Short mmCIF file of C-alpha atoms and ligand atoms in Angstrom, two decimals:
data_model
loop_
_atom_site.label_atom_id
_atom_site.label_comp_id
_atom_site.label_asym_id
_atom_site.label_seq_id
_atom_site.Cartn_x
_atom_site.Cartn_y
_atom_site.Cartn_z
CA MET A 27 13.48 41.42 12.80
CA THR A 28 14.20 37.81 12.03
CA ASN A 29 10.49 37.29 11.10
CA THR A 30 11.14 38.94 7.78
CA VAL A 31 12.23 37.05 4.55
CA THR A 32 13.03 38.41 1.05
CA VAL A 33 12.18 36.20 -1.87
CA MET A 34 13.94 37.01 -5.45
CA GLY A 35 12.70 34.99 -8.40
CA LEU A 36 8.96 34.62 -8.51
CA GLY A 37 8.44 31.88 -11.25
CA LEU A 38 6.22 28.90 -10.55
CA MET A 39 8.49 27.84 -7.70
CA GLY A 40 9.52 31.14 -6.36
CA THR A 41 5.93 32.39 -6.22
CA ALA A 42 5.09 29.19 -4.34
CA LEU A 43 7.93 29.89 -1.86
CA ALA A 44 6.74 33.42 -1.23
CA GLU A 45 2.98 32.54 -0.47
CA ALA A 46 4.18 29.84 1.86
CA PHE A 47 6.11 32.50 3.79
CA LEU A 48 3.34 34.75 3.77
CA LYS A 49 0.93 32.22 4.91
CA ASN A 50 3.18 31.35 8.06
CA GLY A 51 3.14 35.04 8.97
CA HIS A 52 6.56 36.13 7.75
CA ALA A 53 6.81 39.64 6.57
CA THR A 54 7.63 38.92 2.88
CA THR A 55 9.53 41.21 0.60
CA VAL A 56 9.62 39.98 -3.19
CA TRP A 57 11.49 40.84 -6.12
CA ASN A 58 11.17 39.60 -9.91
CA ARG A 59 13.06 40.67 -13.15
CA SER A 60 9.73 41.22 -14.66
CA ALA A 61 8.03 43.16 -12.19
CA HIS A 62 4.45 42.33 -12.95
CA LYS A 63 4.77 38.54 -11.37
CA ALA A 64 4.78 40.39 -7.96
CA ASP A 65 1.56 41.86 -8.32
CA ALA A 66 -0.61 39.00 -6.98
CA LEU A 67 1.88 38.62 -3.98
CA VAL A 68 1.87 42.31 -3.27
CA ALA A 69 -2.28 41.93 -3.04
CA LYS A 70 -1.79 39.16 -0.67
CA GLY A 71 0.26 41.21 1.56
CA ALA A 72 3.99 41.18 0.25
CA THR A 73 6.14 44.29 -0.01
CA ARG A 74 7.35 44.72 -3.45
CA ALA A 75 10.99 45.57 -3.98
CA ASP A 76 11.74 47.71 -7.34
CA THR A 77 15.23 46.57 -7.58
CA ALA A 78 17.37 43.66 -6.58
CA GLY A 79 19.56 45.88 -4.43
CA ASP A 80 16.42 46.89 -2.61
CA ALA A 81 15.25 43.30 -2.18
CA ILE A 82 18.60 42.52 -0.68
CA ALA A 83 18.69 45.39 1.60
CA ALA A 84 14.96 44.92 2.87
CA GLY A 85 16.17 42.18 5.54
CA PRO A 86 18.75 39.65 6.70
CA LEU A 87 17.18 36.59 5.17
CA VAL A 88 17.18 36.44 1.26
CA VAL A 89 15.73 33.39 -0.53
CA LEU A 90 16.66 33.13 -4.33
CA CYS A 91 14.82 30.75 -6.93
CA LEU A 92 15.98 31.76 -10.60
CA SER A 93 16.13 29.55 -13.40
CA VAL A 94 19.81 28.84 -13.18
CA ASN A 95 22.70 29.55 -11.19
CA GLU A 96 24.40 31.91 -13.86
CA ASN A 97 20.93 34.46 -13.12
CA VAL A 98 22.10 34.05 -9.43
CA ARG A 99 25.69 34.99 -10.05
CA GLU A 100 24.61 38.02 -12.06
CA VAL A 101 22.13 39.11 -9.48
CA LEU A 102 24.55 38.85 -6.57
CA THR A 103 27.50 40.40 -8.30
CA ALA A 104 25.45 43.30 -9.33
CA ALA A 105 24.45 43.49 -5.46
CA GLY A 106 27.82 44.16 -4.39
CA ASP A 107 28.12 45.61 -0.85
CA THR A 108 24.56 45.09 0.04
CA LEU A 109 25.28 41.48 0.47
CA ALA A 110 27.37 42.08 3.77
CA GLY A 111 25.41 40.72 7.02
CA ARG A 112 22.86 39.16 4.78
CA VAL A 113 22.06 35.44 4.77
CA ILE A 114 21.53 34.04 1.22
CA VAL A 115 19.74 30.96 0.66
CA ASN A 116 19.76 29.83 -2.93
CA LEU A 117 17.18 27.45 -3.91
CA THR A 118 18.02 27.47 -7.56
CA ASN A 119 18.83 24.08 -9.14
CA GLY A 120 22.58 23.69 -9.82
CA THR A 121 25.90 21.92 -9.17
CA PRO A 122 27.83 21.42 -6.40
CA ARG A 123 30.61 23.32 -7.95
CA GLN A 124 28.25 26.30 -8.73
CA ALA A 125 27.21 26.25 -4.99
CA ARG A 126 30.75 26.36 -3.85
CA GLU A 127 31.58 29.34 -6.06
CA LEU A 128 28.31 31.18 -5.10
CA ALA A 129 29.29 30.70 -1.49
CA GLU A 130 32.82 32.24 -1.95
CA LEU A 131 31.03 35.25 -3.83
CA VAL A 132 28.85 35.75 -0.92
CA THR A 133 31.32 35.28 1.81
CA ALA A 134 33.93 37.34 0.23
CA ARG A 135 31.25 40.26 0.42
CA GLY A 136 30.70 39.73 3.89
CA GLY A 137 27.50 37.53 3.76
CA GLU A 138 26.71 33.94 4.68
CA TYR A 139 25.55 31.27 2.16
CA VAL A 140 23.32 28.31 2.33
CA ASP A 141 22.47 26.41 -0.71
CA GLY A 142 19.22 24.08 -1.15
CA GLY A 143 17.62 21.64 -3.17
CA ILE A 144 13.96 21.64 -3.39
CA MET A 145 12.77 17.93 -3.64
CA ALA A 146 9.07 18.94 -4.47
CA VAL A 147 7.04 20.86 -7.18
CA PRO A 148 5.24 24.01 -6.33
CA PRO A 149 1.97 22.85 -5.24
CA MET A 150 3.61 20.49 -2.37
CA ILE A 151 5.44 23.72 -1.01
CA SER A 152 4.60 24.39 2.58
CA GLN A 153 3.61 20.62 2.99
CA PRO A 154 5.59 18.27 5.14
CA GLU A 155 6.21 16.13 2.03
CA ALA A 156 8.05 18.82 0.53
CA LEU A 157 11.60 17.88 1.34
CA ILE A 158 14.18 20.82 1.18
CA LEU A 159 17.93 20.11 1.62
CA TYR A 160 20.31 22.66 2.67
CA SER A 161 24.07 22.80 3.05
CA GLY A 162 26.50 25.43 3.96
CA SER A 163 26.55 27.85 6.75
CA ARG A 164 25.20 25.86 9.71
CA ARG A 165 24.96 29.20 12.03
CA ALA A 166 22.73 30.69 9.16
CA PHE A 167 20.64 27.42 9.02
CA ASP A 168 20.00 27.16 12.60
CA THR A 169 19.17 30.65 13.08
CA TYR A 170 16.64 30.73 10.18
CA GLU A 171 15.48 27.04 10.44
CA HIS A 172 12.09 28.13 11.87
CA GLN A 173 11.58 30.48 8.54
CA LEU A 174 12.78 27.82 6.06
CA GLY A 175 10.46 25.22 7.72
CA SER A 176 7.47 27.10 6.30
CA LEU A 177 8.47 25.97 2.93
CA GLY A 178 8.29 22.05 3.91
CA THR A 179 10.80 19.75 5.67
CA ALA A 180 14.14 21.26 6.07
CA GLN A 181 16.90 18.86 6.09
CA TYR A 182 20.54 20.27 6.74
CA VAL A 183 23.04 17.84 5.12
CA GLY A 184 26.43 19.62 5.98
CA THR A 185 28.86 22.46 5.92
CA ASP A 186 30.02 21.96 2.21
CA PRO A 187 27.75 24.15 0.47
CA GLY A 188 27.92 21.70 -2.51
CA LEU A 189 26.29 19.02 -0.75
CA ALA A 190 22.62 20.06 -1.05
CA ALA A 191 23.20 20.17 -4.89
CA LEU A 192 24.91 16.70 -4.63
CA TYR A 193 22.08 15.26 -2.92
CA ASP A 194 19.49 16.90 -5.35
CA LEU A 195 20.92 15.86 -8.31
CA GLY A 196 21.42 12.23 -7.08
CA LEU A 197 17.89 12.07 -6.06
CA LEU A 198 16.84 13.66 -9.21
CA SER A 199 18.94 10.96 -11.32
CA ALA A 200 16.87 8.33 -9.37
CA MET A 201 13.68 9.99 -10.44
CA TYR A 202 14.74 10.39 -14.19
CA GLY A 203 15.67 6.78 -14.23
CA MET A 204 12.58 5.95 -12.76
CA PHE A 205 10.54 7.91 -15.22
CA ALA A 206 12.52 6.66 -18.04
CA GLY A 207 11.47 3.14 -17.20
CA TYR A 208 7.99 4.18 -16.93
CA TYR A 209 7.66 5.84 -20.19
CA GLN A 210 9.38 2.76 -22.04
CA ALA A 211 6.68 0.66 -20.12
CA ILE A 212 3.81 2.45 -21.38
CA ALA A 213 4.86 3.33 -25.06
CA LEU A 214 5.51 -0.78 -25.38
CA LEU A 215 2.20 -1.64 -23.91
CA ARG A 216 0.18 1.02 -25.87
CA THR A 217 1.10 -0.39 -29.09
CA GLU A 218 -1.38 -3.24 -28.28
CA GLY A 219 -4.00 -0.83 -27.04
CA VAL A 220 -3.37 -1.01 -23.51
CA LYS A 221 -4.14 2.59 -21.84
CA ALA A 222 -1.66 4.21 -19.87
CA SER A 223 -4.49 4.40 -17.00
CA GLU A 224 -4.58 0.51 -17.31
CA SER A 225 -1.17 -0.33 -17.12
CA THR A 226 0.01 2.17 -14.76
CA PRO A 227 -1.34 0.64 -11.62
CA MET A 228 0.52 -2.59 -12.56
CA VAL A 229 3.70 -0.72 -13.27
CA HIS A 230 3.40 1.25 -9.91
CA SER A 231 3.09 -2.15 -7.93
CA TRP A 232 5.88 -3.69 -9.80
CA VAL A 233 8.37 -0.75 -9.19
CA THR A 234 7.23 -0.66 -5.58
CA ALA A 235 8.06 -3.99 -5.13
CA MET A 236 11.42 -3.65 -6.77
CA MET A 237 12.45 -0.73 -4.55
CA ALA A 238 11.68 -3.17 -1.58
CA GLY A 239 15.15 -4.71 -2.49
CA LEU A 240 17.24 -1.52 -2.27
CA PRO A 241 18.47 -1.74 1.07
CA ARG A 242 19.88 -5.02 0.38
CA GLN A 243 21.57 -3.60 -2.76
CA ALA A 244 23.03 -0.93 -0.52
CA GLU A 245 24.48 -3.47 1.75
CA HIS A 246 26.37 -5.14 -1.34
CA ILE A 247 27.32 -1.67 -2.47
CA ASP A 248 28.88 -0.37 1.02
CA SER A 249 30.59 -3.88 1.68
CA GLY A 250 31.94 -4.19 -1.93
CA ASP A 251 30.78 -8.00 -1.68
CA TYR A 252 28.60 -8.04 -5.00
CA LEU A 253 28.28 -12.07 -5.22
CA THR A 254 24.74 -12.72 -5.70
CA ASP A 255 22.18 -15.63 -5.05
CA VAL A 256 19.24 -13.65 -6.71
CA SER A 257 19.99 -12.31 -10.14
CA SER A 258 23.31 -12.29 -12.08
CA LEU A 259 24.73 -9.68 -14.43
CA THR A 260 25.29 -12.63 -16.90
CA ASN A 261 21.51 -13.42 -16.86
CA ASN A 262 20.45 -9.97 -16.98
CA ALA A 263 22.97 -8.98 -19.73
CA ALA A 264 21.59 -12.15 -21.67
CA GLY A 265 18.02 -11.14 -21.06
CA PHE A 266 18.13 -7.32 -21.78
CA PRO A 267 18.45 -7.68 -25.60
CA ASN A 268 14.72 -8.80 -25.35
CA LEU A 269 13.67 -5.39 -24.29
CA ILE A 270 15.42 -3.86 -27.30
CA GLU A 271 14.17 -6.25 -29.82
CA ALA A 272 10.60 -6.23 -28.66
CA SER A 273 10.58 -2.45 -28.58
CA ARG A 274 12.06 -2.24 -32.21
CA GLU A 275 9.52 -5.00 -33.39
CA GLN A 276 6.50 -3.12 -31.86
CA GLY A 277 7.81 0.17 -33.29
CA VAL A 278 9.15 1.88 -30.06
CA SER A 279 12.57 3.61 -29.85
CA PRO A 280 15.06 1.61 -27.71
CA GLU A 281 17.39 4.57 -27.24
CA LEU A 282 16.79 4.91 -23.25
CA LEU A 283 17.46 1.16 -23.07
CA ILE A 284 20.75 0.84 -25.35
CA PRO A 285 23.15 2.52 -22.83
CA PHE A 286 21.92 0.20 -20.11
CA GLN A 287 22.61 -2.93 -22.25
CA ALA A 288 26.18 -1.51 -22.98
CA LEU A 289 26.60 -1.17 -19.12
CA LEU A 290 25.67 -4.67 -18.67
CA ASP A 291 27.89 -6.22 -21.51
CA ARG A 292 31.05 -4.07 -20.07
CA ALA A 293 30.05 -5.72 -16.58
CA VAL A 294 30.19 -9.25 -17.80
CA ALA A 295 33.34 -8.48 -20.28
CA GLU A 296 35.18 -7.27 -17.01
CA GLY A 297 34.40 -10.63 -15.34
CA HIS A 298 31.57 -9.82 -13.03
CA GLY A 299 29.07 -12.00 -14.56
CA ALA A 300 28.57 -13.94 -11.17
CA ASP A 301 27.68 -10.52 -9.41
CA GLY A 302 24.32 -8.82 -8.92
CA LEU A 303 23.15 -5.47 -10.74
CA ALA A 304 24.44 -3.52 -7.88
CA ARG A 305 27.84 -3.97 -9.21
CA LEU A 306 27.08 -1.49 -11.97
CA VAL A 307 27.53 1.26 -9.25
CA GLU A 308 31.44 0.11 -9.52
CA LEU A 309 31.35 0.60 -13.29
CA LEU A 310 29.70 3.95 -13.17
CA SER A 311 32.33 5.16 -10.45
CA THR A 312 35.26 4.53 -12.83
CA GLY A 313 34.93 8.24 -14.30
CA ALA A 314 33.29 9.96 -16.96
CA ARG A 315 33.35 8.20 -20.26
P1 NDP B 416 10.38 29.54 -14.00
O1 NDP B 416 10.90 29.37 -15.23
O2 NDP B 416 8.82 29.33 -13.60
O3 NDP B 416 11.00 31.01 -13.34
C1 NDP B 416 12.24 31.25 -13.44
C2 NDP B 416 12.56 32.45 -12.41
O4 NDP B 416 13.95 32.81 -12.93
C3 NDP B 416 11.53 33.89 -13.00
O5 NDP B 416 11.47 34.36 -11.97
C4 NDP B 416 12.41 34.53 -13.93
O6 NDP B 416 12.20 35.90 -14.08
C5 NDP B 416 14.08 34.35 -13.17
N1 NDP B 416 15.17 34.54 -14.26
C6 NDP B 416 15.49 33.97 -15.23
N2 NDP B 416 16.45 34.37 -15.63
C7 NDP B 416 16.85 35.73 -14.89
C8 NDP B 416 17.71 36.66 -15.14
N3 NDP B 416 18.93 36.58 -16.03
N4 NDP B 416 17.65 37.41 -14.10
C9 NDP B 416 16.95 37.51 -12.86
N5 NDP B 416 15.91 36.52 -13.08
C10 NDP B 416 15.98 35.74 -13.88
O7 NDP B 416 11.14 28.55 -13.18
P2 NDP B 416 10.59 27.62 -11.55
O8 NDP B 416 10.03 28.72 -10.87
O9 NDP B 416 9.92 26.56 -11.99
O10 NDP B 416 12.10 27.24 -11.21
C11 NDP B 416 13.04 27.85 -10.56
C12 NDP B 416 14.04 27.06 -9.76
O11 NDP B 416 13.50 26.30 -9.15
C13 NDP B 416 14.93 26.48 -10.92
O12 NDP B 416 16.06 26.44 -10.77
C14 NDP B 416 14.35 25.20 -10.91
O13 NDP B 416 15.09 23.92 -11.36
C15 NDP B 416 13.93 24.79 -9.55
N6 NDP B 416 12.88 24.00 -9.06
C16 NDP B 416 11.70 23.91 -9.78
C17 NDP B 416 10.77 23.05 -9.40
C18 NDP B 416 9.28 23.01 -10.32
O14 NDP B 416 8.50 22.10 -10.07
N7 NDP B 416 8.88 24.29 -10.77
C19 NDP B 416 11.00 21.96 -8.52
C20 NDP B 416 12.29 21.89 -8.06
C21 NDP B 416 13.25 22.88 -8.17
P3 NDP B 416 11.32 36.30 -14.98
O15 NDP B 416 9.96 36.23 -14.55
O16 NDP B 416 11.61 37.88 -15.37
O17 NDP B 416 11.46 35.59 -16.38
#
């Protein structure tokens, strides 16, 4: 019985999840709002559920992967009593608050809730490189860890249902910051005809070398001692306008750079000029502005 799974939401990611379950020998029931997206999976051996209620009723483990959590709320609310005795694993991207609210909804109807954050793109699903973070009901995670392991490396991060989303969004913040820097670099370099394929290996090496310094920065952050003998905020704040000026002069928008300059300037204005860049974590931690 525990070798069965239901997947609800067969978009790019949900389809990859259902395929991974099938590939690993799990009896898989699938449902999608637009029914035709189930056809290829049914041809590969999945069972089609005609309604969301039928999908949830099909087995004890139900994995959802819809666009946003508002869609999940709608589907689960309509499901009513069928949630009783079910384990709902929600892999839709969302916020910690949304995850906690969905956990309340599911547990109030007699189900168990696990939230998840997928740190992968569809082609990575089922490979060990696909990290999937889970939080919420420990009992439910332990019971279905084997099935969930079909999707990639399953890592449980805590009983608070919001934690997986928190980790997910934290890691995505790092990813978007890295992409933002990469796009700025490429836009700048190609103003002089340097092709992205030429400059990318150099950018990659540079960013990799800089990332080696992250554990040292973590020590500063955890100790609260930000005094640096490497590179001061004063020097960074003084040099950063060159990035903005050069971008403008080369016809590239500095819109991604301007907020970072403001943060550097604020750190210096608040008396932290002798500290290293990791001090910026403290400025970001002072609340939404
Ligand atoms: P898609 O746009 O490909 O699929 C969206 C899915 O949500 C479809 O199955 C769609 O059904 C369904 N859906 C949307 N609105 C509703 C609704 N009101 N009721 C029922 N079902 C609805 O998105 P992805 O598969 O790419 O992404 C799904 C989730 O996975 C997102 O939260 C995304 O952030 C997350 N994710 C995606 C990654 C990726 O690389 N693709 C990576 C990591 C996370 P229909 O077919 O009927 O429109």
